[in-house]
PDB file of C-alpha atoms and ligand atoms in Angstrom:
ATOM      1  CA  MET A 236    -168.864 -12.814  30.722  1.00 43.00           C
ATOM      2  CA  PHE A 237    -165.849 -15.237  32.140  1.00 49.00           C
ATOM      3  CA  ALA A 238    -167.443 -18.162  29.010  1.00 46.00           C
ATOM      4  CA  LEU A 239    -166.864 -15.177  26.637  1.00 47.00           C
ATOM      5  CA  ILE A 240    -163.900 -14.520  27.717  1.00 45.00           C
ATOM      6  CA  ALA A 241    -162.371 -18.440  27.582  1.00 42.00           C
ATOM      7  CA  VAL A 242    -163.386 -18.701  24.145  1.00 46.00           C
ATOM      8  CA  ALA A 243    -161.782 -15.495  22.833  1.00 42.00           C
ATOM      9  CA  PHE A 244    -158.105 -17.594  23.311  1.00 53.00           C
ATOM     10  CA  ALA A 245    -156.786 -20.971  21.391  1.00 59.00           C
ATOM     11  CA  SER A 246    -156.417 -22.796  24.298  1.00 71.00           C
ATOM     12  CA  SER A 247    -153.067 -24.249  23.846  1.00 91.00           C
ATOM     13  CA  PRO A 248    -150.950 -25.893  23.425  1.00 97.00           C
ATOM     14  CA  LEU A 249    -153.329 -26.321  20.145  1.00 98.00           C
ATOM     15  CA  ALA A 250    -154.031 -29.777  20.766  1.00 98.00           C
ATOM     16  CA  LYS A 251    -154.422 -29.679  24.618  1.00 96.00           C
ATOM     17  CA  GLY A 252    -156.822 -31.678  26.357  1.00 95.00           C
ATOM     18  CA  GLN A 253    -157.357 -34.022  23.404  1.00 97.00           C
ATOM     19  CA  SER A 254    -157.284 -37.809  23.162  1.00 98.00           C
ATOM     20  CA  LYS A 255    -154.247 -37.579  20.950  1.00 98.00           C
ATOM     21  CA  PHE A 256    -151.081 -35.273  20.394  1.00 98.00           C
ATOM     22  CA  LEU A 257    -150.364 -32.462  17.690  1.00 98.00           C
ATOM     23  CA  GLY A 258    -146.220 -32.789  17.711  1.00 98.00           C
ATOM     24  CA  ASN A 259    -143.756 -30.722  16.073  1.00 98.00           C
ATOM     25  CA  ILE A 260    -139.440 -31.301  15.501  1.00 98.00           C
ATOM     26  CA  ILE A 261    -136.738 -29.425  17.334  1.00 98.00           C
ATOM     27  CA  ALA A 262    -133.539 -28.834  15.902  1.00 98.00           C
ATOM     28  CA  ALA A 263    -130.827 -26.870  17.857  1.00 97.00           C
ATOM     29  CA  SER A 264    -132.504 -24.774  20.557  1.00 98.00           C
ATOM     30  CA  VAL A 265    -136.045 -24.610  21.623  1.00 98.00           C
ATOM     31  CA  PRO A 266    -138.145 -21.725  19.505  1.00 96.00           C
ATOM     32  CA  ALA A 267    -139.287 -19.181  22.165  1.00 92.00           C
ATOM     33  CA  ASN A 268    -142.961 -20.109  21.670  1.00 95.00           C
ATOM     34  CA  TRP A 269    -142.825 -23.705  20.935  1.00 98.00           C
ATOM     35  CA  ASP A 270    -144.969 -24.403  23.937  1.00 98.00           C
ATOM     36  CA  THR A 271    -147.596 -22.796  22.476  1.00 97.00           C
ATOM     37  CA  TYR A 272    -148.307 -25.368  19.473  1.00 98.00           C
ATOM     38  CA  TRP A 273    -147.429 -28.425  19.966  1.00 98.00           C
ATOM     39  CA  ASN A 274    -147.676 -31.484  22.697  1.00 98.00           C
ATOM     40  CA  GLN A 275    -144.916 -33.906  21.764  1.00 98.00           C
ATOM     41  CA  ALA A 276    -141.777 -33.574  19.837  1.00 98.00           C
ATOM     42  CA  THR A 277    -138.983 -35.620  17.876  1.00 99.00           C
ATOM     43  CA  ALA A 278    -135.657 -33.895  17.098  1.00 98.00           C
ATOM     44  CA  GLU A 279    -135.210 -33.026  13.714  1.00 98.00           C
ATOM     45  CA  ASN A 280    -131.698 -34.586  13.392  1.00 98.00           C
ATOM     46  CA  GLY A 281    -130.296 -34.975  16.341  1.00 98.00           C
ATOM     47  CA  CYS A 282    -131.257 -38.407  17.839  1.00 98.00           C
ATOM     48  CA  LYS A 283    -130.317 -39.726  13.910  1.00 98.00           C
ATOM     49  CA  TRP A 284    -127.259 -42.732  14.576  1.00 98.00           C
ATOM     50  CA  GLY A 285    -124.894 -40.670  12.198  1.00 98.00           C
ATOM     51  CA  SER A 286    -125.346 -37.133  14.525  1.00 98.00           C
ATOM     52  CA  VAL A 287    -124.763 -39.643  17.575  1.00 98.00           C
ATOM     53  CA  ASP A 288    -122.276 -41.820  16.667  1.00 98.00           C
ATOM     54  CA  GLN A 289    -118.923 -39.775  15.757  1.00 96.00           C
ATOM     55  CA  GLY A 290    -116.561 -43.009  14.996  1.00 90.00           C
ATOM     56  CA  GLY A 291    -118.173 -44.896  18.122  1.00 86.00           C
ATOM     57  CA  ALA A 292    -117.879 -41.523  20.425  1.00 96.00           C
ATOM     58  CA  TYR A 293    -121.589 -41.081  21.209  1.00 98.00           C
ATOM     59  CA  ASN A 294    -122.915 -36.923  21.257  1.00 98.00           C
ATOM     60  CA  TRP A 295    -125.867 -36.614  22.716  1.00 98.00           C
ATOM     61  CA  GLY A 296    -125.971 -33.121  22.714  1.00 98.00           C
ATOM     62  CA  GLN A 297    -129.098 -32.015  19.941  1.00 98.00           C
ATOM     63  CA  CYS A 298    -130.644 -34.849  21.016  1.00 98.00           C
ATOM     64  CA  ASP A 299    -130.783 -34.078  24.542  1.00 98.00           C
ATOM     65  CA  VAL A 300    -132.390 -30.804  24.124  1.00 98.00           C
ATOM     66  CA  THR A 301    -135.865 -32.723  22.659  1.00 98.00           C
ATOM     67  CA  ALA A 302    -135.588 -34.886  25.179  1.00 98.00           C
ATOM     68  CA  ASN A 303    -135.397 -32.486  27.965  1.00 98.00           C
ATOM     69  CA  HIS A 304    -137.573 -30.693  26.870  1.00 98.00           C
ATOM     70  CA  CYS A 305    -139.868 -33.139  26.930  1.00 98.00           C
ATOM     71  CA  LYS A 306    -139.669 -33.810  30.394  1.00 98.00           C
ATOM     72  CA  THR A 307    -139.906 -29.912  31.124  1.00 97.00           C
ATOM     73  CA  ALA A 308    -143.120 -29.997  29.163  1.00 97.00           C
ATOM     74  CA  GLY A 309    -144.486 -32.893  30.367  1.00 97.00           C
ATOM     75  CA  ILE A 310    -144.905 -33.773  26.880  1.00 98.00           C
ATOM     76  CA  PRO A 311    -144.304 -37.700  25.042  1.00 98.00           C
ATOM     77  CA  PHE A 312    -140.497 -37.520  23.308  1.00 98.00           C
ATOM     78  CA  LYS A 313    -140.245 -39.815  19.966  1.00 99.00           C
ATOM     79  CA  TYR A 314    -136.627 -41.134  19.299  1.00 99.00           C
ATOM     80  CA  HIS A 315    -135.734 -40.917  15.247  1.00 98.00           C
ATOM     81  CA  ASN A 316    -134.378 -43.268  14.675  1.00 98.00           C
ATOM     82  CA  PHE A 317    -132.550 -46.610  15.027  1.00 98.00           C
ATOM     83  CA  VAL A 318    -132.087 -48.021  11.858  1.00 98.00           C
ATOM     84  CA  TRP A 319    -131.657 -46.052   8.316  1.00 98.00           C
ATOM     85  CA  GLY A 320    -130.307 -45.941   5.379  1.00 98.00           C
ATOM     86  CA  SER A 321    -129.449 -42.486   5.429  1.00 98.00           C
ATOM     87  CA  GLN A 322    -127.262 -40.401   7.943  1.00 98.00           C
ATOM     88  CA  GLU A 323    -125.250 -43.126   9.598  1.00 98.00           C
ATOM     89  CA  PRO A 324    -122.576 -43.106  10.688  1.00 98.00           C
ATOM     90  CA  SER A 325    -118.606 -44.075   9.491  1.00 96.00           C
ATOM     91  CA  GLY A 326    -117.108 -47.328   9.241  1.00 96.00           C
ATOM     92  CA  SER A 327    -117.921 -50.390   9.455  1.00 96.00           C
ATOM     93  CA  LEU A 328    -122.118 -50.989  10.228  1.00 97.00           C
ATOM     94  CA  THR A 329    -122.736 -53.911  11.783  1.00 98.00           C
ATOM     95  CA  LYS A 330    -125.560 -55.611  14.214  1.00 98.00           C
ATOM     96  CA  GLU A 331    -123.257 -55.212  17.523  1.00 98.00           C
ATOM     97  CA  ARG A 332    -122.625 -51.574  16.823  1.00 98.00           C
ATOM     98  CA  ILE A 333    -126.744 -51.100  16.296  1.00 98.00           C
ATOM     99  CA  GLN A 334    -126.967 -52.762  19.519  1.00 98.00           C
ATOM    100  CA  LYS A 335    -124.185 -50.616  21.085  1.00 98.00           C
ATOM    101  CA  PHE A 336    -126.575 -47.302  19.981  1.00 98.00           C
ATOM    102  CA  MET A 337    -129.310 -49.028  21.431  1.00 98.00           C
ATOM    103  CA  THR A 338    -128.610 -50.140  24.412  1.00 98.00           C
ATOM    104  CA  ALA A 339    -127.016 -46.108  25.002  1.00 98.00           C
ATOM    105  CA  ALA A 340    -130.054 -44.440  23.792  1.00 98.00           C
ATOM    106  CA  CYS A 341    -132.598 -46.558  25.749  1.00 98.00           C
ATOM    107  CA  GLY A 342    -130.222 -46.063  28.958  1.00 98.00           C
ATOM    108  CA  ARG A 343    -129.738 -42.424  28.983  1.00 98.00           C
ATOM    109  CA  TYR A 344    -133.786 -41.768  27.335  1.00 98.00           C
ATOM    110  CA  SER A 345    -136.898 -43.308  28.247  1.00 96.00           C
ATOM    111  CA  ALA A 346    -138.847 -42.446  24.806  1.00 98.00           C
ATOM    112  CA  GLN A 347    -142.475 -42.856  24.345  1.00 98.00           C
ATOM    113  CA  TYR A 348    -142.071 -43.815  21.325  1.00 99.00           C
ATOM    114  CA  ILE A 349    -138.940 -44.876  19.080  1.00 99.00           C
ATOM    115  CA  ASP A 350    -138.649 -44.652  14.993  1.00 99.00           C
ATOM    116  CA  VAL A 351    -136.967 -48.648  15.046  1.00 99.00           C
ATOM    117  CA  VAL A 352    -136.807 -48.632  11.513  1.00 99.00           C
ATOM    118  CA  ASN A 353    -137.113 -45.897   9.034  1.00 98.00           C
ATOM    119  CA  GLU A 354    -137.977 -46.032   5.541  1.00 98.00           C
ATOM    120  CA  PRO A 355    -137.600 -49.564   4.882  1.00 98.00           C
ATOM    121  CA  LEU A 356    -138.657 -49.086   1.740  1.00 98.00           C
ATOM    122  CA  HIS A 357    -136.591 -46.383   0.201  1.00 98.00           C
ATOM    123  CA  SER A 358    -133.871 -46.421   2.031  1.00 98.00           C
ATOM    124  CA  PRO A 359    -132.876 -49.535   4.106  1.00 98.00           C
ATOM    125  CA  SER A 360    -129.976 -49.614   6.471  1.00 98.00           C
ATOM    126  CA  ASN A 361    -127.033 -50.139   5.000  1.00 98.00           C
ATOM    127  CA  ALA A 362    -126.377 -52.550   8.175  1.00 98.00           C
ATOM    128  CA  ARG A 363    -129.023 -55.080   6.913  1.00 98.00           C
ATOM    129  CA  ALA A 364    -127.029 -57.940   6.070  1.00 98.00           C
ATOM    130  CA  SER A 365    -125.720 -58.195   9.371  1.00 98.00           C
ATOM    131  CA  LEU A 366    -129.242 -57.488  10.811  1.00 98.00           C
ATOM    132  CA  GLY A 367    -129.968 -61.186   8.284  1.00 98.00           C
ATOM    133  CA  GLY A 368    -130.518 -59.826   5.197  1.00 98.00           C
ATOM    134  CA  SER A 369    -134.075 -60.622   3.478  1.00 98.00           C
ATOM    135  CA  GLY A 370    -133.821 -64.215   5.086  1.00 98.00           C
ATOM    136  CA  ALA A 371    -137.026 -66.245   4.907  1.00 96.00           C
ATOM    137  CA  SER A 372    -139.257 -63.418   6.129  1.00 96.00           C
ATOM    138  CA  GLY A 373    -138.387 -61.281   3.099  1.00 97.00           C
ATOM    139  CA  TRP A 374    -137.623 -58.596   6.060  1.00 98.00           C
ATOM    140  CA  ASP A 375    -135.278 -60.522   9.089  1.00 98.00           C
ATOM    141  CA  TRP A 376    -133.404 -57.778   8.984  1.00 98.00           C
ATOM    142  CA  VAL A 377    -136.421 -55.304  10.360  1.00 98.00           C
ATOM    143  CA  LYS A 378    -137.453 -58.593  12.165  1.00 98.00           C
ATOM    144  CA  THR A 379    -134.416 -58.301  13.693  1.00 98.00           C
ATOM    145  CA  SER A 380    -133.752 -54.590  14.407  1.00 98.00           C
ATOM    146  CA  PHE A 381    -137.292 -54.686  16.281  1.00 98.00           C
ATOM    147  CA  GLN A 382    -136.490 -57.931  18.525  1.00 98.00           C
ATOM    148  CA  MET A 383    -133.495 -56.210  19.381  1.00 98.00           C
ATOM    149  CA  ALA A 384    -135.005 -52.741  20.455  1.00 98.00           C
ATOM    150  CA  SER A 385    -138.205 -54.556  21.964  1.00 98.00           C
ATOM    151  CA  THR A 386    -135.409 -56.393  24.581  1.00 98.00           C
ATOM    152  CA  THR A 387    -133.338 -53.333  24.926  1.00 98.00           C
ATOM    153  CA  CYS A 388    -136.303 -50.513  24.517  1.00 98.00           C
ATOM    154  CA  GLY A 389    -138.863 -52.611  26.315  1.00 91.00           C
ATOM    155  CA  SER A 390    -140.755 -49.583  27.883  1.00 96.00           C
ATOM    156  CA  SER A 391    -141.081 -47.523  24.217  1.00 98.00           C
ATOM    157  CA  LYS A 392    -143.766 -47.972  22.009  1.00 98.00           C
ATOM    158  CA  LEU A 393    -141.669 -49.323  18.795  1.00 98.00           C
ATOM    159  CA  LEU A 394    -142.890 -47.839  15.659  1.00 98.00           C
ATOM    160  CA  ILE A 395    -141.813 -48.101  12.014  1.00 98.00           C
ATOM    161  CA  ASN A 396    -141.814 -44.784   9.418  1.00 99.00           C
ATOM    162  CA  GLU A 397    -142.050 -44.270   6.092  1.00 98.00           C
ATOM    163  CA  TYR A 398    -142.946 -42.078   3.029  1.00 98.00           C
ATOM    164  CA  GLY A 399    -144.422 -41.916   0.057  1.00 98.00           C
ATOM    165  CA  ILE A 400    -147.347 -44.124   1.278  1.00 98.00           C
ATOM    166  CA  ILE A 401    -150.436 -42.538   1.852  1.00 98.00           C
ATOM    167  CA  ASN A 402    -150.748 -41.225  -1.906  1.00 98.00           C
ATOM    168  CA  ASP A 403    -149.928 -44.938  -2.951  1.00 98.00           C
ATOM    169  CA  SER A 404    -152.016 -47.438  -2.351  1.00 98.00           C
ATOM    170  CA  GLY A 405    -149.024 -50.163  -3.688  1.00 98.00           C
ATOM    171  CA  ALA A 406    -146.576 -48.538  -1.182  1.00 98.00           C
ATOM    172  CA  VAL A 407    -149.683 -48.941   1.422  1.00 98.00           C
ATOM    173  CA  SER A 408    -148.938 -52.855   0.748  1.00 98.00           C
ATOM    174  CA  ARG A 409    -145.679 -53.387   0.297  1.00 98.00           C
ATOM    175  CA  TYR A 410    -145.243 -51.545   3.922  1.00 98.00           C
ATOM    176  CA  LEU A 411    -147.686 -53.872   5.307  1.00 98.00           C
ATOM    177  CA  GLY A 412    -145.834 -56.600   4.443  1.00 98.00           C
ATOM    178  CA  ILE A 413    -143.297 -55.698   6.364  1.00 98.00           C
ATOM    179  CA  VAL A 414    -145.635 -55.082   9.303  1.00 98.00           C
ATOM    180  CA  LYS A 415    -146.574 -58.850   8.820  1.00 98.00           C
ATOM    181  CA  ALA A 416    -143.370 -60.593   8.009  1.00 98.00           C
ATOM    182  CA  CYS A 417    -142.292 -58.832  12.147  1.00 97.00           C
ATOM    183  CA  GLY A 418    -145.494 -60.813  13.720  1.00 94.00           C
ATOM    184  CA  SER A 419    -146.549 -58.666  16.588  1.00 96.00           C
ATOM    185  CA  LEU A 420    -143.155 -57.177  16.754  1.00 98.00           C
ATOM    186  CA  ILE A 421    -143.853 -53.447  15.699  1.00 98.00           C
ATOM    187  CA  GLN A 422    -146.037 -51.724  17.544  1.00 98.00           C
ATOM    188  CA  GLY A 423    -147.744 -48.541  15.772  1.00 98.00           C
ATOM    189  CA  ILE A 424    -147.045 -47.373  11.821  1.00 98.00           C
ATOM    190  CA  GLY A 425    -145.553 -44.071  11.003  1.00 99.00           C
ATOM    191  CA  ILE A 426    -146.116 -42.197   7.241  1.00 98.00           C
ATOM    192  CA  GLN A 427    -144.250 -39.291   7.267  1.00 98.00           C
ATOM    193  CA  CYS A 428    -147.111 -37.046   4.702  1.00 98.00           C
ATOM    194  CA  HIS A 429    -144.244 -34.614   3.460  1.00 98.00           C
ATOM    195  CA  GLU A 430    -145.304 -32.345   0.829  1.00 98.00           C
ATOM    196  CA  PHE A 431    -144.552 -33.907  -2.349  1.00 98.00           C
ATOM    197  CA  ASN A 432    -146.796 -36.479  -0.698  1.00 98.00           C
ATOM    198  CA  ILE A 433    -149.847 -34.716   0.462  1.00 98.00           C
ATOM    199  CA  ASN A 434    -149.437 -31.191  -1.742  1.00 98.00           C
ATOM    200  CA  ASN A 435    -151.723 -32.756  -4.117  1.00 98.00           C
ATOM    201  CA  LEU A 436    -153.394 -35.922  -2.868  1.00 98.00           C
ATOM    202  CA  ALA A 437    -157.459 -36.090  -3.208  1.00 98.00           C
ATOM    203  CA  ALA A 438    -158.972 -36.536  -0.063  1.00 98.00           C
ATOM    204  CA  ALA A 439    -160.825 -39.807  -1.360  1.00 98.00           C
ATOM    205  CA  THR A 440    -157.154 -41.238  -2.082  1.00 98.00           C
ATOM    206  CA  CYS A 441    -156.227 -40.284   1.477  1.00 98.00           C
ATOM    207  CA  SER A 442    -159.264 -41.753   3.577  1.00 98.00           C
ATOM    208  CA  SER A 443    -158.573 -44.765   0.979  1.00 98.00           C
ATOM    209  CA  ASN A 444    -155.224 -45.433   1.899  1.00 98.00           C
ATOM    210  CA  LEU A 445    -155.493 -44.960   5.699  1.00 98.00           C
ATOM    211  CA  ALA A 446    -158.602 -47.463   5.471  1.00 98.00           C
ATOM    212  CA  THR A 447    -156.253 -50.248   4.385  1.00 98.00           C
ATOM    213  CA  LEU A 448    -153.666 -49.042   6.829  1.00 98.00           C
ATOM    214  CA  ALA A 449    -155.815 -49.054   9.281  1.00 98.00           C
ATOM    215  CA  SER A 450    -156.550 -52.987   9.030  1.00 97.00           C
ATOM    216  CA  ALA A 451    -153.221 -53.945  10.460  1.00 97.00           C
ATOM    217  CA  GLY A 452    -155.141 -52.750  13.818  1.00 98.00           C
ATOM    218  CA  LEU A 453    -152.115 -51.056  14.902  1.00 98.00           C
ATOM    219  CA  PRO A 454    -152.000 -47.632  15.864  1.00 98.00           C
ATOM    220  CA  ILE A 455    -151.052 -44.988  12.919  1.00 98.00           C
ATOM    221  CA  TYR A 456    -148.636 -41.893  13.235  1.00 99.00           C
ATOM    222  CA  PRO A 457    -148.414 -39.218  11.229  1.00 99.00           C
ATOM    223  CA  SER A 458    -144.809 -38.329  11.491  1.00 98.00           C
ATOM    224  CA  GLU A 459    -143.665 -35.968   9.854  1.00 98.00           C
ATOM    225  CA  MET A 460    -146.294 -33.602   7.952  1.00 98.00           C
ATOM    226  CA  ASP A 461    -146.019 -30.684   5.960  1.00 98.00           C
ATOM    227  CA  VAL A 462    -147.056 -28.909   2.867  1.00 98.00           C
ATOM    228  CA  SER A 463    -145.444 -26.490   0.572  1.00 97.00           C
ATOM    229  CA  ALA A 464    -148.854 -25.221  -1.592  1.00 87.00           C
ATOM    230  CA  SER A 465    -148.059 -21.771  -2.587  1.00 89.00           C
ATOM    231  CA  PRO A 466    -149.357 -19.018  -1.680  1.00 95.00           C
ATOM    232  CA  GLU A 467    -150.719 -19.370   1.629  1.00 96.00           C
ATOM    233  CA  SER A 468    -153.841 -19.800   1.025  1.00 98.00           C
ATOM    234  CA  ALA A 469    -153.738 -22.807  -1.460  1.00 98.00           C
ATOM    235  CA  GLN A 470    -150.973 -24.629   1.495  1.00 98.00           C
ATOM    236  CA  ALA A 471    -153.801 -23.628   3.915  1.00 98.00           C
ATOM    237  CA  ALA A 472    -156.238 -25.289   1.470  1.00 98.00           C
ATOM    238  CA  VAL A 473    -154.113 -28.879   1.816  1.00 98.00           C
ATOM    239  CA  TYR A 474    -154.327 -28.709   5.439  1.00 98.00           C
ATOM    240  CA  GLN A 475    -158.057 -27.922   5.281  1.00 98.00           C
ATOM    241  CA  ARG A 476    -158.622 -31.408   3.142  1.00 98.00           C
ATOM    242  CA  ILE A 477    -156.245 -33.504   4.561  1.00 98.00           C
ATOM    243  CA  PHE A 478    -155.472 -32.659   8.123  1.00 98.00           C
ATOM    244  CA  PRO A 479    -158.740 -33.454   9.607  1.00 98.00           C
ATOM    245  CA  ILE A 480    -158.961 -37.166   7.704  1.00 98.00           C
ATOM    246  CA  LEU A 481    -155.562 -38.136   9.330  1.00 98.00           C
ATOM    247  CA  TRP A 482    -156.864 -36.288  13.114  1.00 98.00           C
ATOM    248  CA  LYS A 483    -160.151 -37.672  13.260  1.00 98.00           C
ATOM    249  CA  SER A 484    -159.667 -41.399  12.025  1.00 98.00           C
ATOM    250  CA  THR A 485    -159.785 -43.845  14.950  1.00 98.00           C
ATOM    251  CA  SER A 486    -156.305 -44.940  14.158  1.00 98.00           C
ATOM    252  CA  VAL A 487    -154.686 -42.012  14.256  1.00 98.00           C
ATOM    253  CA  LYS A 488    -153.426 -41.311  17.993  1.00 98.00           C
ATOM    254  CA  GLY A 489    -151.422 -38.383  17.124  1.00 98.00           C
ATOM    255  CA  ILE A 490    -149.287 -36.449  14.580  1.00 99.00           C
ATOM    256  CA  THR A 491    -146.348 -34.665  14.295  1.00 99.00           C
ATOM    257  CA  LEU A 492    -145.776 -31.901  11.715  1.00 99.00           C
ATOM    258  CA  TRP A 493    -142.121 -31.559  10.363  1.00 98.00           C
ATOM    259  CA  GLY A 494    -140.934 -28.143  10.936  1.00 98.00           C
ATOM    260  CA  TRP A 495    -143.569 -24.669  11.585  1.00 98.00           C
ATOM    261  CA  ILE A 496    -141.288 -21.911  11.612  1.00 98.00           C
ATOM    262  CA  GLY A 497    -140.368 -19.899   7.664  1.00 97.00           C
ATOM    263  CA  GLY A 498    -137.501 -20.538   6.398  1.00 96.00           C
ATOM    264  CA  GLN A 499    -136.330 -22.874   9.453  1.00 97.00           C
ATOM    265  CA  THR A 500    -137.787 -25.762   7.578  1.00 98.00           C
ATOM    266  CA  TRP A 501    -136.001 -28.906   5.156  1.00 97.00           C
ATOM    267  CA  LYS A 502    -138.490 -28.159   2.398  1.00 97.00           C
ATOM    268  CA  ALA A 503    -139.432 -24.194   0.975  1.00 96.00           C
ATOM    269  CA  ASN A 504    -142.497 -22.834   1.957  1.00 96.00           C
ATOM    270  CA  THR A 505    -143.283 -25.268   4.384  1.00 98.00           C
ATOM    271  CA  GLY A 506    -143.064 -22.822   7.396  1.00 98.00           C
ATOM    272  CA  ILE A 507    -146.564 -22.160   8.852  1.00 98.00           C
ATOM    273  CA  TYR A 508    -145.660 -19.569  10.873  1.00 98.00           C
ATOM    274  CA  GLU A 509    -143.649 -16.233   9.614  1.00 95.00           C
ATOM    275  CA  GLY A 510    -142.011 -12.951  10.875  1.00 93.00           C
ATOM    276  CA  GLY A 511    -143.942 -13.281  13.860  1.00 94.00           C
ATOM    277  CA  ARG A 512    -147.116 -14.074  12.054  1.00 97.00           C
ATOM    278  CA  GLU A 513    -149.371 -17.116  11.805  1.00 98.00           C
ATOM    279  CA  ARG A 514    -149.952 -17.623   8.149  1.00 98.00           C
ATOM    280  CA  GLN A 515    -153.282 -18.859   6.993  1.00 98.00           C
ATOM    281  CA  ALA A 516    -152.584 -22.166   7.712  1.00 98.00           C
ATOM    282  CA  LEU A 517    -151.754 -22.317  11.138  1.00 98.00           C
ATOM    283  CA  THR A 518    -155.245 -19.452  11.780  1.00 98.00           C
ATOM    284  CA  TRP A 519    -157.009 -22.159  10.388  1.00 98.00           C
ATOM    285  CA  LEU A 520    -155.628 -25.419  12.924  1.00 98.00           C
ATOM    286  CA  LYS A 521    -155.762 -23.095  15.850  1.00 97.00           C
ATOM    287  CA  SER A 522    -159.844 -22.741  15.095  1.00 97.00           C
ATOM    288  CA  TYR A 523    -159.976 -26.185  13.586  1.00 98.00           C
ATOM    289  CA  LEU A 524    -158.949 -27.845  17.155  1.00 98.00           C
ATOM    290  CA  ASP A 525    -161.183 -25.479  18.986  1.00 96.00           C
ATOM    291  CA  SER A 526    -164.335 -26.274  16.664  1.00 97.00           C
ATOM    292  CA  ALA A 527    -166.895 -29.144  18.049  1.00 96.00           C
ATOM    293  CA  ASP A 528    -165.418 -30.987  14.436  1.00 96.00           C
ATOM    294  CA  GLY A 529    -161.678 -30.860  15.525  1.00 97.00           C
ATOM    295  CA  LYS A 530    -162.226 -32.161  19.188  1.00 97.00           C
ATOM    296  CA  VAL A 531    -161.050 -35.990  19.028  1.00 96.00           C
TER     297      VAL A 531
HETATM  298  C1  NAG B 101    -146.462 -41.181  -4.380  1.00 60.27           C
HETATM  299  O1  NAG B 101    -145.031 -40.576  -3.973  1.00 60.27           O
HETATM  300  C2  NAG B 101    -144.497 -40.526  -4.201  1.00 60.27           C
HETATM  301  C3  NAG B 101    -142.815 -39.758  -4.189  1.00 60.27           C
HETATM  302  O2  NAG B 101    -142.975 -40.157  -2.199  1.00 60.27           O
HETATM  303  C4  NAG B 101    -144.054 -40.832  -5.907  1.00 60.27           C
HETATM  304  O3  NAG B 101    -142.865 -41.516  -5.557  1.00 60.27           O
HETATM  305  C5  NAG B 101    -145.205 -41.863  -6.291  1.00 60.27           C
HETATM  306  O4  NAG B 101    -145.501 -42.227  -7.563  1.00 60.27           O
HETATM  307  C6  NAG B 101    -146.419 -41.196  -5.477  1.00 60.27           C
HETATM  308  N1  NAG B 101    -147.623 -42.126  -5.690  1.00 60.27           N
HETATM  309  C7  NAG B 101    -147.933 -42.197  -6.330  1.00 60.27           C
HETATM  310  C8  NAG B 101    -149.767 -43.244  -6.897  1.00 60.27           C
HETATM  311  O5  NAG B 101    -148.934 -41.211  -7.104  1.00 60.27           O
END
């Protein structure tokens, strides 16, 4: 009888007791039922350089919301991010200014993970000349960023993050070229997995690109997953096709979704919970992670 009662309730959070996390983002405040589902958090915007550095003065308000919640819930906090060509502060963008920002961030938080460089292929930082430019390795500015983070934030796992990877074998090899240029400084590979990369992604393409990426021998973190297919049964179908491939890969050590509440996500129709109701994708995720196949 007790066993019957136990199976009637999905575990909470969804990846509870598993060897990898299933996380999500937090914006300005923590939604009431956030902990029912997720066990890792990334601030949606609050920790970005341009959000924090307001003309040299630091505003940690929204970054604190996520970091504090991680502490309270006892779950990993991913700091997102240090060096990125979007949402940078105004004024001159120099290596010294980035160093000061890293020192302040890692003095304030002990993040389990840090996205040190975000989108080096698609949106390289405008501070890159000051960080050494392309240089001899072709990616000296990325390498310098990781050297700085390694010295400043040595207890965090240092990640690189990019989009347009899981759907594109050419991008996988360009991305691996950056990882290689940085020697052993990069400790994990983030792949964003947004809707524009996975809505129409074939399972076979996903598997083969993931396998190539895994050849680097580093942990892989699908970091910003969302799906916008419509109607909701189509959205659930994309989750069913792609999520298990990522979740079951031994190289993947945790997955972060990029939003979940309909109307509060950056891309239309990516919500998997709406009007107090779990959409089919979330219902499926829940049952999948509770099934034998979804246990990792
Ligand atoms: C992968 O997605 C990106 C958008 O992020 C797109 O520009 C690129 O053409 C896609 N690559 C393939 C091979 O489909």
